[in-house]
Amino acid sequence: MEITFIGGGNMASAIIGGLLRESFDPRSICAVDIAAEQRAQLVERYSINAVAAIDDAVPLGSTIIMAVKPQHMKAAAQALAPLLKNEVVVSIAAGIRIEDLARWLGGHQRLIRCMPNTPALIGAGITAAHALPSVSTDQRAAAERILKAMGKVIWVAAEPLLDTVTAVSGSGPAYVFYFIESLRAAAVELGLTEQQASVLALETFLGSAKLAAQSTEDVATLRVRVTSKGGTTEAALASMARDQVRQAIIRGVRAAQERSHELGVELGKD
Ligand SMILES: NC(=O)c1ccc[n+]([C@@H]2O[C@H](COP(=O)([O-])OP(=O)(O)OC[C@H]3O[C@@H](n4cnc5c(N)ncnc54)[C@H](OP(=O)(O)O)[C@@H]3O)[C@@H](O)[C@H]2O)c1
């Protein structure tokens, strides 16, 4: 499998690093990046090919990963359009809708749109992807193999669900950081040092997430198990329920989903 990356920044580097860790041949990877410094870094770090313009990447690989910032997608797609044949184009750009990308690519239909998240930078991401029907089973499998270099991959049946994915796992790391910050603030307010508070909050989150991931039981069951009748956890959860914390989280995620939809419309304007 040969792969061409358009945009060789943070996310492309995360994917390339992951592929090479799985013994992918660096000579099968070409990255197109307009920034000379970025190209030099890619060559030095990964020994892949790096070129300044898409015309220098011909023949293109069977899979093309578009990894430029959303506001650069239109220009990058329009430069790619005349060179396309049957390749599958995978976009990881947040918010760019398939219909807009297809239009900028001159009607190309072998398209996959996905939404990774920041933990992808350390191979611990979760990516959701949606493929158009013209993407073959083999192309989908090839794309999944590449995306797995960033972590886990799920497929969604309808593109609008990617707005929900954006609101849940795309923005999700910020919610997790907010929760850790809040727990740390509580610890400091109740007498612990900043350092103690930080380690307690972070390790509690890390350990609980690992426990949930390894357990065969649902998180709700795990929560009930640490909530003894009349105990401390029950007191905290009752207080949070009175403050409607869960409803507030759902409202927040809904706001993110609506914003994701609006951004898609704005980014798709010609
Ligand atoms: N970071 C995340 O967690 C995350 C999560 C979900 C989705 N994404 C998506 O991933 C994409 C890439 O993000 P990133 O953080 O990796 O971006 P980045 O670090 O800015 O990398 C993009 C690279 O592409 C170059 N570039 C710009 N226009 C180009 C063109 N027409 N042809 C070739 N190269 C071009 C940029 O050069 P210049 O710097 O000179 O412009 C830059 O070196 C974004 O669309 C983002 O929405 C990221």
PDB file of C-alpha atoms and ligand atoms in Angstrom:
ATOM      1  CA  MET A   1       0.000   0.000   0.000  1.00  0.00           C
ATOM      2  CA  GLU A   2       1.333   3.453  -0.956  1.00  0.00           C
ATOM      3  CA  ILE A   3       0.126   6.524   0.916  1.00  0.00           C
ATOM      4  CA  THR A   4       0.265  10.228   0.106  1.00  0.00           C
ATOM      5  CA  PHE A   5      -0.303  12.717   2.894  1.00  0.00           C
ATOM      6  CA  ILE A   6      -1.356  16.240   1.986  1.00  0.00           C
ATOM      7  CA  GLY A   7      -0.223  18.303   4.957  1.00  0.00           C
ATOM      8  CA  GLY A   8       2.592  16.865   7.045  1.00  0.00           C
ATOM      9  CA  GLY A   9       1.903  18.534  10.415  1.00  0.00           C
ATOM     10  CA  ASN A  10       0.952  17.211  13.851  1.00  0.00           C
ATOM     11  CA  MET A  11      -1.751  14.754  12.825  1.00  0.00           C
ATOM     12  CA  ALA A  12       0.043  13.416   9.738  1.00  0.00           C
ATOM     13  CA  SER A  13       3.169  12.918  11.869  1.00  0.00           C
ATOM     14  CA  ALA A  14       1.119  11.026  14.468  1.00  0.00           C
ATOM     15  CA  ILE A  15      -0.196   8.675  11.764  1.00  0.00           C
ATOM     16  CA  ILE A  16       3.194   8.258  10.081  1.00  0.00           C
ATOM     17  CA  GLY A  17       4.906   7.547  13.426  1.00  0.00           C
ATOM     18  CA  GLY A  18       2.256   4.934  14.245  1.00  0.00           C
ATOM     19  CA  LEU A  19       2.575   3.262  10.821  1.00  0.00           C
ATOM     20  CA  LEU A  20       6.344   3.042  11.100  1.00  0.00           C
ATOM     21  CA  ARG A  21       6.040   1.494  14.585  1.00  0.00           C
ATOM     22  CA  GLU A  22       3.995  -1.228  12.874  1.00  0.00           C
ATOM     23  CA  SER A  23       6.852  -1.815  10.419  1.00  0.00           C
ATOM     24  CA  PHE A  24       5.254   0.065   7.526  1.00  0.00           C
ATOM     25  CA  ASP A  25       7.825   0.766   4.810  1.00  0.00           C
ATOM     26  CA  PRO A  26       8.753   4.501   4.937  1.00  0.00           C
ATOM     27  CA  ARG A  27       9.525   4.400   1.200  1.00  0.00           C
ATOM     28  CA  SER A  28       5.799   3.798   0.589  1.00  0.00           C
ATOM     29  CA  ILE A  29       4.901   7.113   2.222  1.00  0.00           C
ATOM     30  CA  CYS A  30       5.043  10.535   0.595  1.00  0.00           C
ATOM     31  CA  ALA A  31       4.036  13.761   2.344  1.00  0.00           C
ATOM     32  CA  VAL A  32       3.195  16.985   0.553  1.00  0.00           C
ATOM     33  CA  ASP A  33       3.768  20.052   2.708  1.00  0.00           C
ATOM     34  CA  ILE A  34       4.221  23.671   1.655  1.00  0.00           C
ATOM     35  CA  ALA A  35       6.463  24.355   4.670  1.00  0.00           C
ATOM     36  CA  ALA A  36      10.154  23.555   3.986  1.00  0.00           C
ATOM     37  CA  GLU A  37      10.948  23.181   7.685  1.00  0.00           C
ATOM     38  CA  GLN A  38       8.139  20.666   8.090  1.00  0.00           C
ATOM     39  CA  ARG A  39       9.379  18.643   5.109  1.00  0.00           C
ATOM     40  CA  ALA A  40      12.928  18.572   6.466  1.00  0.00           C
ATOM     41  CA  GLN A  41      11.630  17.349   9.827  1.00  0.00           C
ATOM     42  CA  LEU A  42       9.574  14.564   8.210  1.00  0.00           C
ATOM     43  CA  VAL A  43      12.546  13.331   6.183  1.00  0.00           C
ATOM     44  CA  GLU A  44      14.891  13.460   9.170  1.00  0.00           C
ATOM     45  CA  ARG A  45      12.500  11.872  11.649  1.00  0.00           C
ATOM     46  CA  TYR A  46      10.791   9.243   9.484  1.00  0.00           C
ATOM     47  CA  SER A  47      12.948   8.832   6.330  1.00  0.00           C
ATOM     48  CA  ILE A  48       9.827   9.234   4.153  1.00  0.00           C
ATOM     49  CA  ASN A  49       9.610  11.210   0.909  1.00  0.00           C
ATOM     50  CA  ALA A  50       8.513  14.813   1.357  1.00  0.00           C
ATOM     51  CA  VAL A  51       7.681  17.175  -1.503  1.00  0.00           C
ATOM     52  CA  ALA A  52       6.490  20.770  -1.781  1.00  0.00           C
ATOM     53  CA  ALA A  53       3.625  20.341  -4.254  1.00  0.00           C
ATOM     54  CA  ILE A  54       1.135  17.616  -5.078  1.00  0.00           C
ATOM     55  CA  ASP A  55       2.411  17.401  -8.700  1.00  0.00           C
ATOM     56  CA  ASP A  56       5.754  16.195  -7.296  1.00  0.00           C
ATOM     57  CA  ALA A  57       3.972  13.318  -5.506  1.00  0.00           C
ATOM     58  CA  VAL A  58       2.784  11.670  -8.756  1.00  0.00           C
ATOM     59  CA  PRO A  59       2.200   8.735  -9.037  1.00  0.00           C
ATOM     60  CA  LEU A  60      -0.081   9.167  -6.051  1.00  0.00           C
ATOM     61  CA  GLY A  61      -0.487   6.321  -3.590  1.00  0.00           C
ATOM     62  CA  SER A  62      -3.670   4.241  -3.520  1.00  0.00           C
ATOM     63  CA  THR A  63      -4.732   6.139  -0.370  1.00  0.00           C
ATOM     64  CA  ILE A  64      -4.505   9.900   0.013  1.00  0.00           C
ATOM     65  CA  ILE A  65      -4.824  11.396   3.480  1.00  0.00           C
ATOM     66  CA  MET A  66      -5.794  15.056   3.582  1.00  0.00           C
ATOM     67  CA  ALA A  67      -4.363  16.472   6.803  1.00  0.00           C
ATOM     68  CA  VAL A  68      -4.227  20.235   6.340  1.00  0.00           C
ATOM     69  CA  LYS A  69      -6.116  22.707   8.527  1.00  0.00           C
ATOM     70  CA  PRO A  70      -9.804  23.013   7.557  1.00  0.00           C
ATOM     71  CA  GLN A  71      -9.325  26.509   6.110  1.00  0.00           C
ATOM     72  CA  HIS A  72      -6.650  25.136   3.725  1.00  0.00           C
ATOM     73  CA  MET A  73      -8.696  22.165   2.525  1.00  0.00           C
ATOM     74  CA  LYS A  74     -10.300  23.885  -0.453  1.00  0.00           C
ATOM     75  CA  ALA A  75      -6.965  24.972  -1.989  1.00  0.00           C
ATOM     76  CA  ALA A  76      -5.357  21.589  -1.273  1.00  0.00           C
ATOM     77  CA  ALA A  77      -8.328  19.731  -2.799  1.00  0.00           C
ATOM     78  CA  GLN A  78      -8.413  21.898  -5.902  1.00  0.00           C
ATOM     79  CA  ALA A  79      -4.705  21.209  -6.523  1.00  0.00           C
ATOM     80  CA  LEU A  80      -5.300  17.466  -6.095  1.00  0.00           C
ATOM     81  CA  ALA A  81      -8.452  17.251  -8.260  1.00  0.00           C
ATOM     82  CA  PRO A  82      -6.877  17.004 -11.747  1.00  0.00           C
ATOM     83  CA  LEU A  83      -4.560  14.180 -10.627  1.00  0.00           C
ATOM     84  CA  LEU A  84      -7.196  11.852  -9.176  1.00  0.00           C
ATOM     85  CA  LYS A  85      -8.169   8.491 -10.684  1.00  0.00           C
ATOM     86  CA  ASN A  86      -9.514   5.696  -8.445  1.00  0.00           C
ATOM     87  CA  GLU A  87      -7.614   6.588  -5.289  1.00  0.00           C
ATOM     88  CA  VAL A  88      -9.489   6.805  -2.021  1.00  0.00           C
ATOM     89  CA  VAL A  89      -9.244  10.233  -0.388  1.00  0.00           C
ATOM     90  CA  VAL A  90      -9.466  10.285   3.394  1.00  0.00           C
ATOM     91  CA  SER A  91     -10.068  13.644   5.063  1.00  0.00           C
ATOM     92  CA  ILE A  92      -9.243  14.131   8.728  1.00  0.00           C
ATOM     93  CA  ALA A  93     -10.077  17.856   8.628  1.00  0.00           C
ATOM     94  CA  ALA A  94     -12.542  18.833  11.322  1.00  0.00           C
ATOM     95  CA  GLY A  95     -15.853  20.133  10.004  1.00  0.00           C
ATOM     96  CA  ILE A  96     -15.298  19.788   6.237  1.00  0.00           C
ATOM     97  CA  ARG A  97     -18.404  18.062   4.828  1.00  0.00           C
ATOM     98  CA  ILE A  98     -18.100  15.341   2.209  1.00  0.00           C
ATOM     99  CA  GLU A  99     -20.289  17.157  -0.330  1.00  0.00           C
ATOM    100  CA  ASP A 100     -18.041  20.236  -0.187  1.00  0.00           C
ATOM    101  CA  LEU A 101     -14.866  18.177  -0.426  1.00  0.00           C
ATOM    102  CA  ALA A 102     -16.312  16.187  -3.357  1.00  0.00           C
ATOM    103  CA  ARG A 103     -17.131  19.446  -5.156  1.00  0.00           C
ATOM    104  CA  TRP A 104     -13.604  20.859  -4.588  1.00  0.00           C
ATOM    105  CA  LEU A 105     -12.208  17.520  -5.828  1.00  0.00           C
ATOM    106  CA  GLY A 106     -14.105  17.824  -9.121  1.00  0.00           C
ATOM    107  CA  GLY A 107     -16.822  15.323  -8.196  1.00  0.00           C
ATOM    108  CA  HIS A 108     -14.550  12.565  -6.812  1.00  0.00           C
ATOM    109  CA  GLN A 109     -16.692  10.112  -4.845  1.00  0.00           C
ATOM    110  CA  ARG A 110     -14.197   7.693  -3.312  1.00  0.00           C
ATOM    111  CA  LEU A 111     -14.203   9.653  -0.097  1.00  0.00           C
ATOM    112  CA  ILE A 112     -13.898   8.904   3.587  1.00  0.00           C
ATOM    113  CA  ARG A 113     -14.362  11.627   6.179  1.00  0.00           C
ATOM    114  CA  CYS A 114     -13.155  11.064   9.698  1.00  0.00           C
ATOM    115  CA  MET A 115     -12.864  12.744  13.029  1.00  0.00           C
ATOM    116  CA  PRO A 116      -9.851  11.834  15.179  1.00  0.00           C
ATOM    117  CA  ASN A 117      -9.065  13.397  18.563  1.00  0.00           C
ATOM    118  CA  THR A 118      -5.956  14.810  20.245  1.00  0.00           C
ATOM    119  CA  PRO A 119      -4.842  11.634  22.088  1.00  0.00           C
ATOM    120  CA  ALA A 120      -4.094  10.409  18.539  1.00  0.00           C
ATOM    121  CA  LEU A 121      -0.824  12.316  18.998  1.00  0.00           C
ATOM    122  CA  ILE A 122       0.292   9.538  21.406  1.00  0.00           C
ATOM    123  CA  GLY A 123      -1.487   6.677  19.596  1.00  0.00           C
ATOM    124  CA  ALA A 124      -4.355   6.695  22.116  1.00  0.00           C
ATOM    125  CA  GLY A 125      -6.975   8.397  19.975  1.00  0.00           C
ATOM    126  CA  ILE A 126     -10.435   7.371  18.916  1.00  0.00           C
ATOM    127  CA  THR A 127     -11.423   8.106  15.331  1.00  0.00           C
ATOM    128  CA  ALA A 128     -14.902   7.839  13.839  1.00  0.00           C
ATOM    129  CA  ALA A 129     -15.159   7.524  10.068  1.00  0.00           C
ATOM    130  CA  HIS A 130     -17.828   7.627   7.399  1.00  0.00           C
ATOM    131  CA  ALA A 131     -17.314   6.289   3.859  1.00  0.00           C
ATOM    132  CA  LEU A 132     -19.294   7.076   0.709  1.00  0.00           C
ATOM    133  CA  PRO A 133     -20.809   3.976  -0.985  1.00  0.00           C
ATOM    134  CA  SER A 134     -18.321   4.164  -3.883  1.00  0.00           C
ATOM    135  CA  VAL A 135     -15.423   3.353  -1.536  1.00  0.00           C
ATOM    136  CA  SER A 136     -14.563  -0.334  -2.057  1.00  0.00           C
ATOM    137  CA  THR A 137     -14.245  -2.818   0.802  1.00  0.00           C
ATOM    138  CA  ASP A 138     -10.480  -3.006   0.193  1.00  0.00           C
ATOM    139  CA  GLN A 139     -10.136   0.787   0.226  1.00  0.00           C
ATOM    140  CA  ARG A 140     -12.086   0.974   3.458  1.00  0.00           C
ATOM    141  CA  ALA A 141      -9.876  -1.706   5.013  1.00  0.00           C
ATOM    142  CA  ALA A 142      -6.729   0.126   3.848  1.00  0.00           C
ATOM    143  CA  ALA A 143      -8.000   3.399   5.316  1.00  0.00           C
ATOM    144  CA  GLU A 144      -8.875   1.703   8.605  1.00  0.00           C
ATOM    145  CA  ARG A 145      -5.395   0.236   8.854  1.00  0.00           C
ATOM    146  CA  ILE A 146      -3.902   3.715   8.428  1.00  0.00           C
ATOM    147  CA  LEU A 147      -6.300   5.369  10.879  1.00  0.00           C
ATOM    148  CA  LYS A 148      -5.529   2.685  13.476  1.00  0.00           C
ATOM    149  CA  ALA A 149      -2.042   4.164  13.684  1.00  0.00           C
ATOM    150  CA  MET A 150      -3.735   6.894  15.798  1.00  0.00           C
ATOM    151  CA  GLY A 151      -5.673   4.495  18.055  1.00  0.00           C
ATOM    152  CA  LYS A 152      -9.109   2.895  17.824  1.00  0.00           C
ATOM    153  CA  VAL A 153     -11.482   3.343  14.856  1.00  0.00           C
ATOM    154  CA  ILE A 154     -15.268   3.133  14.597  1.00  0.00           C
ATOM    155  CA  TRP A 155     -17.470   3.635  11.508  1.00  0.00           C
ATOM    156  CA  VAL A 156     -20.690   5.641  11.464  1.00  0.00           C
ATOM    157  CA  ALA A 157     -23.467   5.003   8.947  1.00  0.00           C
ATOM    158  CA  ALA A 158     -24.454   8.620   8.299  1.00  0.00           C
ATOM    159  CA  GLU A 159     -22.246  11.686   7.911  1.00  0.00           C
ATOM    160  CA  PRO A 160     -24.248  14.026  10.223  1.00  0.00           C
ATOM    161  CA  LEU A 161     -23.333  11.680  13.092  1.00  0.00           C
ATOM    162  CA  LEU A 162     -19.792  13.043  12.761  1.00  0.00           C
ATOM    163  CA  ASP A 163     -21.110  16.288  14.318  1.00  0.00           C
ATOM    164  CA  THR A 164     -22.108  14.215  17.334  1.00  0.00           C
ATOM    165  CA  VAL A 165     -18.728  12.458  17.300  1.00  0.00           C
ATOM    166  CA  THR A 166     -17.026  15.870  17.173  1.00  0.00           C
ATOM    167  CA  ALA A 167     -19.048  16.940  20.222  1.00  0.00           C
ATOM    168  CA  VAL A 168     -18.328  13.726  22.151  1.00  0.00           C
ATOM    169  CA  SER A 169     -14.797  12.502  21.414  1.00  0.00           C
ATOM    170  CA  GLY A 170     -13.424  15.391  19.323  1.00  0.00           C
ATOM    171  CA  SER A 171     -14.058  18.025  21.999  1.00  0.00           C
ATOM    172  CA  GLY A 172     -14.119  15.332  24.708  1.00  0.00           C
ATOM    173  CA  PRO A 173     -10.485  15.621  25.809  1.00  0.00           C
ATOM    174  CA  ALA A 174     -11.249  19.209  26.888  1.00  0.00           C
ATOM    175  CA  TYR A 175     -14.143  17.975  29.056  1.00  0.00           C
ATOM    176  CA  VAL A 176     -11.838  15.417  30.643  1.00  0.00           C
ATOM    177  CA  PHE A 177      -9.192  18.083  31.335  1.00  0.00           C
ATOM    178  CA  TYR A 178     -11.928  20.302  32.806  1.00  0.00           C
ATOM    179  CA  PHE A 179     -13.030  17.500  35.126  1.00  0.00           C
ATOM    180  CA  ILE A 180      -9.432  16.864  36.227  1.00  0.00           C
ATOM    181  CA  GLU A 181      -8.934  20.615  36.803  1.00  0.00           C
ATOM    182  CA  SER A 182     -12.143  20.760  38.861  1.00  0.00           C
ATOM    183  CA  LEU A 183     -11.158  17.791  41.023  1.00  0.00           C
ATOM    184  CA  ARG A 184      -7.736  19.368  41.523  1.00  0.00           C
ATOM    185  CA  ALA A 185      -9.317  22.693  42.508  1.00  0.00           C
ATOM    186  CA  ALA A 186     -11.510  20.888  45.054  1.00  0.00           C
ATOM    187  CA  ALA A 187      -8.482  19.102  46.508  1.00  0.00           C
ATOM    188  CA  VAL A 188      -6.592  22.396  46.923  1.00  0.00           C
ATOM    189  CA  GLU A 189      -9.628  24.102  48.436  1.00  0.00           C
ATOM    190  CA  LEU A 190      -9.864  21.282  50.966  1.00  0.00           C
ATOM    191  CA  GLY A 191      -6.243  21.568  52.119  1.00  0.00           C
ATOM    192  CA  LEU A 192      -3.931  19.591  49.810  1.00  0.00           C
ATOM    193  CA  THR A 193      -0.947  21.130  48.029  1.00  0.00           C
ATOM    194  CA  GLU A 194      -1.111  21.853  44.261  1.00  0.00           C
ATOM    195  CA  GLN A 195       1.276  18.977  43.616  1.00  0.00           C
ATOM    196  CA  GLN A 196      -0.695  16.500  45.737  1.00  0.00           C
ATOM    197  CA  ALA A 197      -3.951  17.696  44.198  1.00  0.00           C
ATOM    198  CA  SER A 198      -2.624  17.295  40.650  1.00  0.00           C
ATOM    199  CA  VAL A 199      -1.343  13.770  41.139  1.00  0.00           C
ATOM    200  CA  LEU A 200      -4.498  12.629  42.960  1.00  0.00           C
ATOM    201  CA  ALA A 201      -6.834  14.055  40.328  1.00  0.00           C
ATOM    202  CA  LEU A 202      -4.866  12.783  37.339  1.00  0.00           C
ATOM    203  CA  GLU A 203      -4.161   9.305  38.705  1.00  0.00           C
ATOM    204  CA  THR A 204      -7.772   8.886  39.818  1.00  0.00           C
ATOM    205  CA  PHE A 205      -8.918   9.635  36.304  1.00  0.00           C
ATOM    206  CA  LEU A 206      -6.265   7.473  34.661  1.00  0.00           C
ATOM    207  CA  GLY A 207      -6.831   4.509  36.985  1.00  0.00           C
ATOM    208  CA  SER A 208     -10.619   4.672  36.745  1.00  0.00           C
ATOM    209  CA  ALA A 209     -10.523   4.911  32.938  1.00  0.00           C
ATOM    210  CA  LYS A 210      -8.184   1.894  32.798  1.00  0.00           C
ATOM    211  CA  LEU A 211     -10.411  -0.030  35.212  1.00  0.00           C
ATOM    212  CA  ALA A 212     -13.487   0.779  33.118  1.00  0.00           C
ATOM    213  CA  ALA A 213     -11.692  -0.228  29.902  1.00  0.00           C
ATOM    214  CA  GLN A 214     -10.539  -3.549  31.359  1.00  0.00           C
ATOM    215  CA  SER A 215     -13.782  -4.420  33.154  1.00  0.00           C
ATOM    216  CA  THR A 216     -16.528  -6.489  31.567  1.00  0.00           C
ATOM    217  CA  GLU A 217     -19.055  -4.467  33.565  1.00  0.00           C
ATOM    218  CA  ASP A 218     -20.718  -1.234  32.552  1.00  0.00           C
ATOM    219  CA  VAL A 219     -19.391   2.033  34.049  1.00  0.00           C
ATOM    220  CA  ALA A 220     -22.747   2.545  35.788  1.00  0.00           C
ATOM    221  CA  THR A 221     -22.245  -0.771  37.652  1.00  0.00           C
ATOM    222  CA  LEU A 222     -18.692   0.212  38.576  1.00  0.00           C
ATOM    223  CA  ARG A 223     -20.025   3.515  39.931  1.00  0.00           C
ATOM    224  CA  VAL A 224     -22.697   1.784  42.023  1.00  0.00           C
ATOM    225  CA  ARG A 225     -20.031  -0.547  43.419  1.00  0.00           C
ATOM    226  CA  VAL A 226     -17.981   2.326  44.899  1.00  0.00           C
ATOM    227  CA  THR A 227     -21.108   4.047  46.243  1.00  0.00           C
ATOM    228  CA  SER A 228     -21.888   2.517  49.651  1.00  0.00           C
ATOM    229  CA  LYS A 229     -25.159   3.398  51.316  1.00  0.00           C
ATOM    230  CA  GLY A 230     -24.707   6.393  53.603  1.00  0.00           C
ATOM    231  CA  GLY A 231     -21.054   6.770  52.554  1.00  0.00           C
ATOM    232  CA  THR A 232     -18.876   9.571  51.208  1.00  0.00           C
ATOM    233  CA  THR A 233     -19.312   8.830  47.486  1.00  0.00           C
ATOM    234  CA  GLU A 234     -23.081   8.798  47.893  1.00  0.00           C
ATOM    235  CA  ALA A 235     -22.924  12.222  49.548  1.00  0.00           C
ATOM    236  CA  ALA A 236     -20.908  13.624  46.620  1.00  0.00           C
ATOM    237  CA  LEU A 237     -23.083  12.060  43.901  1.00  0.00           C
ATOM    238  CA  ALA A 238     -26.295  13.227  45.605  1.00  0.00           C
ATOM    239  CA  SER A 239     -24.911  16.765  45.709  1.00  0.00           C
ATOM    240  CA  MET A 240     -23.935  16.537  41.989  1.00  0.00           C
ATOM    241  CA  ALA A 241     -27.405  15.199  41.114  1.00  0.00           C
ATOM    242  CA  ARG A 242     -29.020  18.171  42.909  1.00  0.00           C
ATOM    243  CA  ASP A 243     -26.779  20.429  40.781  1.00  0.00           C
ATOM    244  CA  GLN A 244     -27.908  18.571  37.640  1.00  0.00           C
ATOM    245  CA  VAL A 245     -24.310  17.912  36.587  1.00  0.00           C
ATOM    246  CA  ARG A 246     -25.309  15.158  34.137  1.00  0.00           C
ATOM    247  CA  GLN A 247     -27.942  17.337  32.464  1.00  0.00           C
ATOM    248  CA  ALA A 248     -25.396  20.171  32.249  1.00  0.00           C
ATOM    249  CA  ILE A 249     -22.924  17.840  30.500  1.00  0.00           C
ATOM    250  CA  ILE A 250     -25.576  16.715  28.016  1.00  0.00           C
ATOM    251  CA  ARG A 251     -26.485  20.359  27.311  1.00  0.00           C
ATOM    252  CA  GLY A 252     -22.784  21.152  26.754  1.00  0.00           C
ATOM    253  CA  VAL A 253     -22.320  18.272  24.303  1.00  0.00           C
ATOM    254  CA  ARG A 254     -25.459  19.358  22.459  1.00  0.00           C
ATOM    255  CA  ALA A 255     -24.042  22.907  22.147  1.00  0.00           C
ATOM    256  CA  ALA A 256     -20.839  21.454  20.661  1.00  0.00           C
ATOM    257  CA  GLN A 257     -22.822  19.330  18.193  1.00  0.00           C
ATOM    258  CA  GLU A 258     -24.817  22.364  17.029  1.00  0.00           C
ATOM    259  CA  ARG A 259     -21.609  24.404  16.655  1.00  0.00           C
ATOM    260  CA  SER A 260     -19.996  21.584  14.668  1.00  0.00           C
ATOM    261  CA  HIS A 261     -22.917  21.635  12.224  1.00  0.00           C
ATOM    262  CA  GLU A 262     -22.719  25.445  11.886  1.00  0.00           C
ATOM    263  CA  LEU A 263     -18.943  25.312  11.283  1.00  0.00           C
ATOM    264  CA  GLY A 264     -19.458  22.697   8.560  1.00  0.00           C
ATOM    265  CA  VAL A 265     -21.807  25.054   6.743  1.00  0.00           C
ATOM    266  CA  GLU A 266     -19.405  28.021   7.166  1.00  0.00           C
ATOM    267  CA  LEU A 267     -16.308  26.044   6.062  1.00  0.00           C
ATOM    268  CA  GLY A 268     -18.086  24.696   2.984  1.00  0.00           C
ATOM    269  CA  LYS A 269     -18.853  28.113   1.512  1.00  0.00           C
ATOM    270  CA  ASP A 270     -17.140  28.712  -1.824  1.00  0.00           C
TER     271      ASP A 270
HETATM  272  N1  LIG B   1      -5.142  17.957  16.430  1.00  0.00           N
HETATM  273  C1  LIG B   1      -6.204  17.198  16.605  1.00  0.00           C
HETATM  274  O1  LIG B   1      -6.420  16.596  17.648  1.00  0.00           O
HETATM  275  C2  LIG B   1      -7.202  17.014  15.502  1.00  0.00           C
HETATM  276  C3  LIG B   1      -8.365  16.328  15.777  1.00  0.00           C
HETATM  277  C4  LIG B   1      -9.270  16.147  14.737  1.00  0.00           C
HETATM  278  C5  LIG B   1      -8.988  16.616  13.485  1.00  0.00           C
HETATM  279  N2  LIG B   1      -7.824  17.284  13.252  1.00  0.00           N
HETATM  280  C6  LIG B   1      -7.581  17.801  11.919  1.00  0.00           C
HETATM  281  O2  LIG B   1      -6.316  17.419  11.423  1.00  0.00           O
HETATM  282  C7  LIG B   1      -5.939  18.360  10.406  1.00  0.00           C
HETATM  283  C8  LIG B   1      -4.469  18.632  10.526  1.00  0.00           C
HETATM  284  O3  LIG B   1      -4.218  19.294  11.771  1.00  0.00           O
HETATM  285  P1  LIG B   1      -2.723  19.512  12.253  1.00  0.00           P
HETATM  286  O4  LIG B   1      -2.796  19.975  13.660  1.00  0.00           O
HETATM  287  O5  LIG B   1      -1.892  18.330  11.914  1.00  0.00           O
HETATM  288  O6  LIG B   1      -2.306  20.730  11.285  1.00  0.00           O
HETATM  289  P2  LIG B   1      -0.838  21.338  11.052  1.00  0.00           P
HETATM  290  O7  LIG B   1       0.111  20.869  12.115  1.00  0.00           O
HETATM  291  O8  LIG B   1      -1.016  22.797  10.797  1.00  0.00           O
HETATM  292  O9  LIG B   1      -0.368  20.609   9.696  1.00  0.00           O
HETATM  293  C9  LIG B   1      -0.804  20.976   8.438  1.00  0.00           C
HETATM  294  C10 LIG B   1       0.435  21.190   7.548  1.00  0.00           C
HETATM  295  O10 LIG B   1      -0.018  21.341   6.208  1.00  0.00           O
HETATM  296  C11 LIG B   1       0.641  22.440   5.590  1.00  0.00           C
HETATM  297  N3  LIG B   1      -0.213  22.951   4.505  1.00  0.00           N
HETATM  298  C12 LIG B   1      -1.108  23.969   4.489  1.00  0.00           C
HETATM  299  N4  LIG B   1      -1.695  24.073   3.283  1.00  0.00           N
HETATM  300  C13 LIG B   1      -1.161  23.108   2.507  1.00  0.00           C
HETATM  301  C14 LIG B   1      -1.370  22.694   1.164  1.00  0.00           C
HETATM  302  N5  LIG B   1      -2.249  23.327   0.362  1.00  0.00           N
HETATM  303  N6  LIG B   1      -0.669  21.637   0.686  1.00  0.00           N
HETATM  304  C15 LIG B   1       0.207  20.983   1.472  1.00  0.00           C
HETATM  305  N7  LIG B   1       0.472  21.337   2.761  1.00  0.00           N
HETATM  306  C16 LIG B   1      -0.210  22.372   3.270  1.00  0.00           C
HETATM  307  C17 LIG B   1       0.819  23.410   6.745  1.00  0.00           C
HETATM  308  O11 LIG B   1       1.800  24.364   6.429  1.00  0.00           O
HETATM  309  P3  LIG B   1       1.663  25.841   7.127  1.00  0.00           P
HETATM  310  O12 LIG B   1       1.873  25.609   8.584  1.00  0.00           O
HETATM  311  O13 LIG B   1       2.752  26.638   6.453  1.00  0.00           O
HETATM  312  O14 LIG B   1       0.271  26.336   6.805  1.00  0.00           O
HETATM  313  C18 LIG B   1       1.242  22.457   7.872  1.00  0.00           C
HETATM  314  O15 LIG B   1       2.615  22.162   7.839  1.00  0.00           O
HETATM  315  C19 LIG B   1      -6.826  19.594  10.601  1.00  0.00           C
HETATM  316  O16 LIG B   1      -7.723  19.720   9.503  1.00  0.00           O
HETATM  317  C20 LIG B   1      -7.589  19.328  11.866  1.00  0.00           C
HETATM  318  O17 LIG B   1      -8.926  19.784  11.786  1.00  0.00           O
HETATM  319  C21 LIG B   1      -6.925  17.501  14.238  1.00  0.00           C
END
